[in-house]
JSON list of C-alpha atoms in Angstrom, two decimals:
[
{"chain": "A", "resi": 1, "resn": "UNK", "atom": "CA", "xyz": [10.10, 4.53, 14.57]},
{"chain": "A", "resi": 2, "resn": "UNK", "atom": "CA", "xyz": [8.01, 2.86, 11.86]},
{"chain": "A", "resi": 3, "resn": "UNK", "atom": "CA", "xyz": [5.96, 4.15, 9.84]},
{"chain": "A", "resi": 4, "resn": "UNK", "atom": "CA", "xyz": [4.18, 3.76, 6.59]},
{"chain": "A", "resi": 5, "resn": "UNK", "atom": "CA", "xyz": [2.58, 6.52, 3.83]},
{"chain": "A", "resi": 6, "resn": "UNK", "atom": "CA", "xyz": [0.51, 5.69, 1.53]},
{"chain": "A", "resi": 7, "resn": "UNK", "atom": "CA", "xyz": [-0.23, 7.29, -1.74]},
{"chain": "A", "resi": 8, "resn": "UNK", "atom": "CA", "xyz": [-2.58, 7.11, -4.74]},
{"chain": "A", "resi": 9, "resn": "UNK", "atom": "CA", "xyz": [-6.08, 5.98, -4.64]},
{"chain": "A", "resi": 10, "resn": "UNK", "atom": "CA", "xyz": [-8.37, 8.44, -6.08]},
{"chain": "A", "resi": 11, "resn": "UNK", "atom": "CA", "xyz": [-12.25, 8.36, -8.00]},
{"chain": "A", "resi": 12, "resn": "UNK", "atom": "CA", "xyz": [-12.43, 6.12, -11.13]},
{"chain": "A", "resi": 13, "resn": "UNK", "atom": "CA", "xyz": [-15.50, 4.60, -12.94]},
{"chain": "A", "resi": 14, "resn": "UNK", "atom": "CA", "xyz": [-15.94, 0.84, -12.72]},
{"chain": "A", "resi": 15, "resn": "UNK", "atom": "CA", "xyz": [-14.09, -0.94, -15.30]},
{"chain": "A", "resi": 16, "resn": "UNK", "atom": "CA", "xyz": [-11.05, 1.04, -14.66]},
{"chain": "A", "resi": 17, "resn": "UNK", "atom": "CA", "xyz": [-7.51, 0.70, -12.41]},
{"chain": "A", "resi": 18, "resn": "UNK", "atom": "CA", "xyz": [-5.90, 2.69, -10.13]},
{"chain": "A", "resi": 19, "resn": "UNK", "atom": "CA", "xyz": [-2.53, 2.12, -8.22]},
{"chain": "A", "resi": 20, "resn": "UNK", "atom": "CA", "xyz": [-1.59, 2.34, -4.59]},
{"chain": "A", "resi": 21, "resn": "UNK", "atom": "CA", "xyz": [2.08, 2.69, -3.23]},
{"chain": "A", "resi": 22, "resn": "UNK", "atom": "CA", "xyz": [3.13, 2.27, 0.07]},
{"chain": "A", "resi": 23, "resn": "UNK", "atom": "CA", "xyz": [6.98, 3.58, 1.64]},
{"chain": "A", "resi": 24, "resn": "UNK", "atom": "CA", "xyz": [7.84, 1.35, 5.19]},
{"chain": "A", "resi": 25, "resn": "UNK", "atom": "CA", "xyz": [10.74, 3.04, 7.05]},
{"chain": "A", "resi": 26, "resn": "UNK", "atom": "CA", "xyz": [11.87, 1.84, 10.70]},
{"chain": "A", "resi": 27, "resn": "UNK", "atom": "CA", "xyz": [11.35, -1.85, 9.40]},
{"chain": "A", "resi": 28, "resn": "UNK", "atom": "CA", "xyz": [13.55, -4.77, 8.70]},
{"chain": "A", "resi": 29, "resn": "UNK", "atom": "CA", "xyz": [12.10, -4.70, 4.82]},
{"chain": "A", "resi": 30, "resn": "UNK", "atom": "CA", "xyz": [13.35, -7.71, 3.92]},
{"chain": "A", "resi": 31, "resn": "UNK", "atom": "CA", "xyz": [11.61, -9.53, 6.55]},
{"chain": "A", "resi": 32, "resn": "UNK", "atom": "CA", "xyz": [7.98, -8.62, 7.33]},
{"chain": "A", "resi": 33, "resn": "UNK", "atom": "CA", "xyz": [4.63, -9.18, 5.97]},
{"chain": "A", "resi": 34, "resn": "UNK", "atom": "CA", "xyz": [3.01, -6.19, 4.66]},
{"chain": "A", "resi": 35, "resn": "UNK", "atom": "CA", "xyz": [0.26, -5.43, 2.53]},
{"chain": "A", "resi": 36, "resn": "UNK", "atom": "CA", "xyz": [-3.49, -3.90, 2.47]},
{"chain": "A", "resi": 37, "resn": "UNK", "atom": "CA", "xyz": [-6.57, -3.61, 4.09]},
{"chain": "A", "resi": 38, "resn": "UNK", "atom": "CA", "xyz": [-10.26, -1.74, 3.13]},
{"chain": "A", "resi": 39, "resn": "UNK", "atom": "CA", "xyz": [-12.52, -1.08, 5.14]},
{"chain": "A", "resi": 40, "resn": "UNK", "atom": "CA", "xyz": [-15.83, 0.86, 3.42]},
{"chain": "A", "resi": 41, "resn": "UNK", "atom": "CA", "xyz": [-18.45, 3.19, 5.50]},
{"chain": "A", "resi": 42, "resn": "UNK", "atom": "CA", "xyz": [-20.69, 0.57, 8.15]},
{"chain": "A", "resi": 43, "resn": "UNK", "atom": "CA", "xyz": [-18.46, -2.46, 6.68]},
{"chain": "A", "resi": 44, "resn": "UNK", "atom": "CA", "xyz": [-15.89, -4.32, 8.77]},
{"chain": "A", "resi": 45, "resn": "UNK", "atom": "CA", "xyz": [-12.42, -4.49, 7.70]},
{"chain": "A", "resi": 46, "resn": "UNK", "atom": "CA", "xyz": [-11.40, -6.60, 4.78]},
{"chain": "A", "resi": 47, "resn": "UNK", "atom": "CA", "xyz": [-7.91, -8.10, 4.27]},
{"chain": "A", "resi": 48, "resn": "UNK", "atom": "CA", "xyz": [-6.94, -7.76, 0.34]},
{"chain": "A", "resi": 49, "resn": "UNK", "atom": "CA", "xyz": [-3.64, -8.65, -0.21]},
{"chain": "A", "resi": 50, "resn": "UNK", "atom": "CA", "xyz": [-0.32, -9.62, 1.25]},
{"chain": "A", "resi": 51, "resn": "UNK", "atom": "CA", "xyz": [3.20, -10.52, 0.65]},
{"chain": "A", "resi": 52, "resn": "UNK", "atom": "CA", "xyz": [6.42, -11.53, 3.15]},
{"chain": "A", "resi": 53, "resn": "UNK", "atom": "CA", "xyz": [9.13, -9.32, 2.05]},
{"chain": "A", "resi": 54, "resn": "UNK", "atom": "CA", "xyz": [12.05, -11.96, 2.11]},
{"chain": "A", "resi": 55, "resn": "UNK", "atom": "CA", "xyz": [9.92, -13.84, -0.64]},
{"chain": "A", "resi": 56, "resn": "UNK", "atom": "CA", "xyz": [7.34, -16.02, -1.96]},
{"chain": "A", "resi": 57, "resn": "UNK", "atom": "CA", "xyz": [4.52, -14.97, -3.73]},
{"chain": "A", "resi": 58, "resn": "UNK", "atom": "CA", "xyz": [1.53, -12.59, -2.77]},
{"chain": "A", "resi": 59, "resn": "UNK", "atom": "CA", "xyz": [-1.88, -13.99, -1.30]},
{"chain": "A", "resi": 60, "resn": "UNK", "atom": "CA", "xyz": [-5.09, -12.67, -1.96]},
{"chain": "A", "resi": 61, "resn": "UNK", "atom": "CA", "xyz": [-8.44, -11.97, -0.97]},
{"chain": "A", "resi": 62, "resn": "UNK", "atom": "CA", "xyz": [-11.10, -14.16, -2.95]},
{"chain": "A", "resi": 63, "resn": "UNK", "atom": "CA", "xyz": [-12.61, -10.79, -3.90]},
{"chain": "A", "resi": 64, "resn": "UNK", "atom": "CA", "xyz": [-9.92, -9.26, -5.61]},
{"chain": "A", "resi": 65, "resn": "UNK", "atom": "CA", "xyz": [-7.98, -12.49, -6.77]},
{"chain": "A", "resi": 66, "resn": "UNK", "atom": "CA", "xyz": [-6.96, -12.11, -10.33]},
{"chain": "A", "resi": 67, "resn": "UNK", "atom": "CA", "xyz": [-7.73, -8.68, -10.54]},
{"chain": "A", "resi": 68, "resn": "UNK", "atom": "CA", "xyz": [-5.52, -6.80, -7.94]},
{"chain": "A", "resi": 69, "resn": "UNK", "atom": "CA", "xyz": [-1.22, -7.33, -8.30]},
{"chain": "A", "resi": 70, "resn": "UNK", "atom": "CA", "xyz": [0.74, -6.64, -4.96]},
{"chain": "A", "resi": 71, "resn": "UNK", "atom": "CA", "xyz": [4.60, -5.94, -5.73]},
{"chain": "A", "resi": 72, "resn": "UNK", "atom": "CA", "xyz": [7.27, -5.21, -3.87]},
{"chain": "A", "resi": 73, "resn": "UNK", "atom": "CA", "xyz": [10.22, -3.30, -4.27]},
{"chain": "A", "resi": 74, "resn": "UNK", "atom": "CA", "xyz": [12.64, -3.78, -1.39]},
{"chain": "A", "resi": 75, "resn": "UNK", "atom": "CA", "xyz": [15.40, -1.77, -2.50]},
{"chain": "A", "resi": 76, "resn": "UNK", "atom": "CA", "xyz": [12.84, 1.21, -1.85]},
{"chain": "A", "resi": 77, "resn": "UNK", "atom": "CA", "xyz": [10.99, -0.13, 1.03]},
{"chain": "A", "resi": 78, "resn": "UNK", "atom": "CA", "xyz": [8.08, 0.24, -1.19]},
{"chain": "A", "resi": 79, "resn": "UNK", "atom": "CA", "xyz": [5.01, -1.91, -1.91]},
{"chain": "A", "resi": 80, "resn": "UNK", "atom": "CA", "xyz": [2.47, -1.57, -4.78]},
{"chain": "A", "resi": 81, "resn": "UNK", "atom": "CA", "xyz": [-0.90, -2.73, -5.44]},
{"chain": "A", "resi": 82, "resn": "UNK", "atom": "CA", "xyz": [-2.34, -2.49, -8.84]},
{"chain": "A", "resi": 83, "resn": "UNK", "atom": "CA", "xyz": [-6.17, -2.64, -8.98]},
{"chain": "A", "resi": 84, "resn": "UNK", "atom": "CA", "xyz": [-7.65, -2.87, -12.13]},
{"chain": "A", "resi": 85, "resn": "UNK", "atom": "CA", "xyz": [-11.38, -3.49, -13.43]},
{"chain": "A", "resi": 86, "resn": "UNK", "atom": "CA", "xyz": [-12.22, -1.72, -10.62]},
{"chain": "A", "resi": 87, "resn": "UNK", "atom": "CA", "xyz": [-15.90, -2.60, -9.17]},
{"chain": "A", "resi": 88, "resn": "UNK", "atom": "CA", "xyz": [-18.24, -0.10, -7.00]},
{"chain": "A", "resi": 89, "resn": "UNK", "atom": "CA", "xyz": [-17.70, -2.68, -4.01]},
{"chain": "A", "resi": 90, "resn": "UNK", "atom": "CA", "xyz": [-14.08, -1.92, -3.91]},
{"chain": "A", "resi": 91, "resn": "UNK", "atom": "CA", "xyz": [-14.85, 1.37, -2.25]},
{"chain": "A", "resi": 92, "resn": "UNK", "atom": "CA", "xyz": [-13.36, 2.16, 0.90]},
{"chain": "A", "resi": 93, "resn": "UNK", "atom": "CA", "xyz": [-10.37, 3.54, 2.43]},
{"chain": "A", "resi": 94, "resn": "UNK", "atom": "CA", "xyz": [-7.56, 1.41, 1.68]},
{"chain": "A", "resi": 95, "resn": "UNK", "atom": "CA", "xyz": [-4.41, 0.60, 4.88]},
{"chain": "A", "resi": 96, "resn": "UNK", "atom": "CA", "xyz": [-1.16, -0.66, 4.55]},
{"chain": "A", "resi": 97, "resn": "UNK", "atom": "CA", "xyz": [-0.27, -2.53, 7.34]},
{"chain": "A", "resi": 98, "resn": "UNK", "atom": "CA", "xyz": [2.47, -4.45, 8.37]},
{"chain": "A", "resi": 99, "resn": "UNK", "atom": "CA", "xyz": [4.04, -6.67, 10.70]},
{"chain": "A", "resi": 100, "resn": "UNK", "atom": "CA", "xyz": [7.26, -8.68, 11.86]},
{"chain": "A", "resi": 101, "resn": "UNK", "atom": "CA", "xyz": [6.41, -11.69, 10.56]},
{"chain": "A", "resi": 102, "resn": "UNK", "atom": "CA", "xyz": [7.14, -14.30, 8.16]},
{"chain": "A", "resi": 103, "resn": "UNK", "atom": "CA", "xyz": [3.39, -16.29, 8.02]},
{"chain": "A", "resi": 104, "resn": "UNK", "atom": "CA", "xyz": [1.60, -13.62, 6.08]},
{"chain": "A", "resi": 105, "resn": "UNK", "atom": "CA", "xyz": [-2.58, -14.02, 5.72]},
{"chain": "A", "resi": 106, "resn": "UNK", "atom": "CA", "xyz": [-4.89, -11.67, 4.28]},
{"chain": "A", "resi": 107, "resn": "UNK", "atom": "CA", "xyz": [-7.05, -11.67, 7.75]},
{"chain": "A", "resi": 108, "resn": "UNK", "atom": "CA", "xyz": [-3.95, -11.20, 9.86]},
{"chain": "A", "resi": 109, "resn": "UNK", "atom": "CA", "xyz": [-3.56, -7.99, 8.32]},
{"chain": "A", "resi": 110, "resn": "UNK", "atom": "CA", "xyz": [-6.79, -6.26, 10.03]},
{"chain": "A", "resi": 111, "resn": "UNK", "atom": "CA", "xyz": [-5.10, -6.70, 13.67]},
{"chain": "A", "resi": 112, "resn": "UNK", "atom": "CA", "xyz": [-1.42, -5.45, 12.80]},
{"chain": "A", "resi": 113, "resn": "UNK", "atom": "CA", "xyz": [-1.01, -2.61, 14.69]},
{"chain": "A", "resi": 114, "resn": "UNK", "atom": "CA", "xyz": [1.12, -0.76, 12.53]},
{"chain": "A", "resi": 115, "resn": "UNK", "atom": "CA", "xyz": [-0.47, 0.70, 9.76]},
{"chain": "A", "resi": 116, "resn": "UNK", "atom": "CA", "xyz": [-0.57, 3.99, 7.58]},
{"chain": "A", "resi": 117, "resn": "UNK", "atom": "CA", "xyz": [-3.06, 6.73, 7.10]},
{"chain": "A", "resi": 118, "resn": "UNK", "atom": "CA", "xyz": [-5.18, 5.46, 4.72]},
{"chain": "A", "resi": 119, "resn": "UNK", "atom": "CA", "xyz": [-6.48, 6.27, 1.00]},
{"chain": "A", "resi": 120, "resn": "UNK", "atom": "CA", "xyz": [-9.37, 6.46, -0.03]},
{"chain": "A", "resi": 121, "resn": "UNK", "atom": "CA", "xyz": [-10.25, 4.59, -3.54]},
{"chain": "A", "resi": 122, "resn": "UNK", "atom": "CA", "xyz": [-13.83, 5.47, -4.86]},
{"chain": "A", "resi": 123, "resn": "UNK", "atom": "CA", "xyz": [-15.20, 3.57, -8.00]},
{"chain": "A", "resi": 124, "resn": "UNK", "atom": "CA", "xyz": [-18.53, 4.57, -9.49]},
{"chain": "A", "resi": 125, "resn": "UNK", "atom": "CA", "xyz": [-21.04, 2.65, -11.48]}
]
């Protein structure tokens, strides 16, 4: 069965970084795309970042580019995003999602239907 748990999140002023983990099991980790989505109260879902697990380098969302790191750790099934200078817009409840697939895009990740419980990340002004 797969699954996915996410952890972190949390409240932070803006300015500041937070980190989000995320444990797959039931997947072939070495071959999926899998990453995160926000979505924020009366706001559609936003893509933020991906990454295919057999390699190749993480994409981005415009709004987070250069800011926000997505990592993976395969050998624990794991994937990390690092957010730092944190703004009030990147409020919302944050998904990892993922999906057998080797052509990973940051709006593909919105319609996977696997995905975790969500955290919620909060960033004040």
């Amino acid at each position: 069965q797969e699954q996915l748990v996410e952890s972190g999140g949390g409240s932070v002023q803006a300015g500041g970084s937070l980190s989000l983990s995320c444990i797959a099991s039931g997947y072939s980790f070495s071959d999926i795309c899998i990453g995160w989505f926000r979505q924020a109260p009366g706001k559609e879902r936003e893509g933020v970042a991906t990454i295919y697990t057999g390699g190749g380098s993480a994409v981005y969302a415009d709004s987070v580019k250069g800011r926000f790191t997505l990592s993976r750790d395969n050998a624990k099934n794991t994937v990390y995003l690092q957010m730092n200078t944190l703004k009030p817009e990147d409020t919302g409840m944050y998904y990892c999602a993922a999906a057998s697939s080797y052509l990973c895009t940051v709006s593909s990740l919105t319609r996977y239907n696997s995905r975790g419980q969500g955290t919620q990340v909060t960033v004040s002004s």
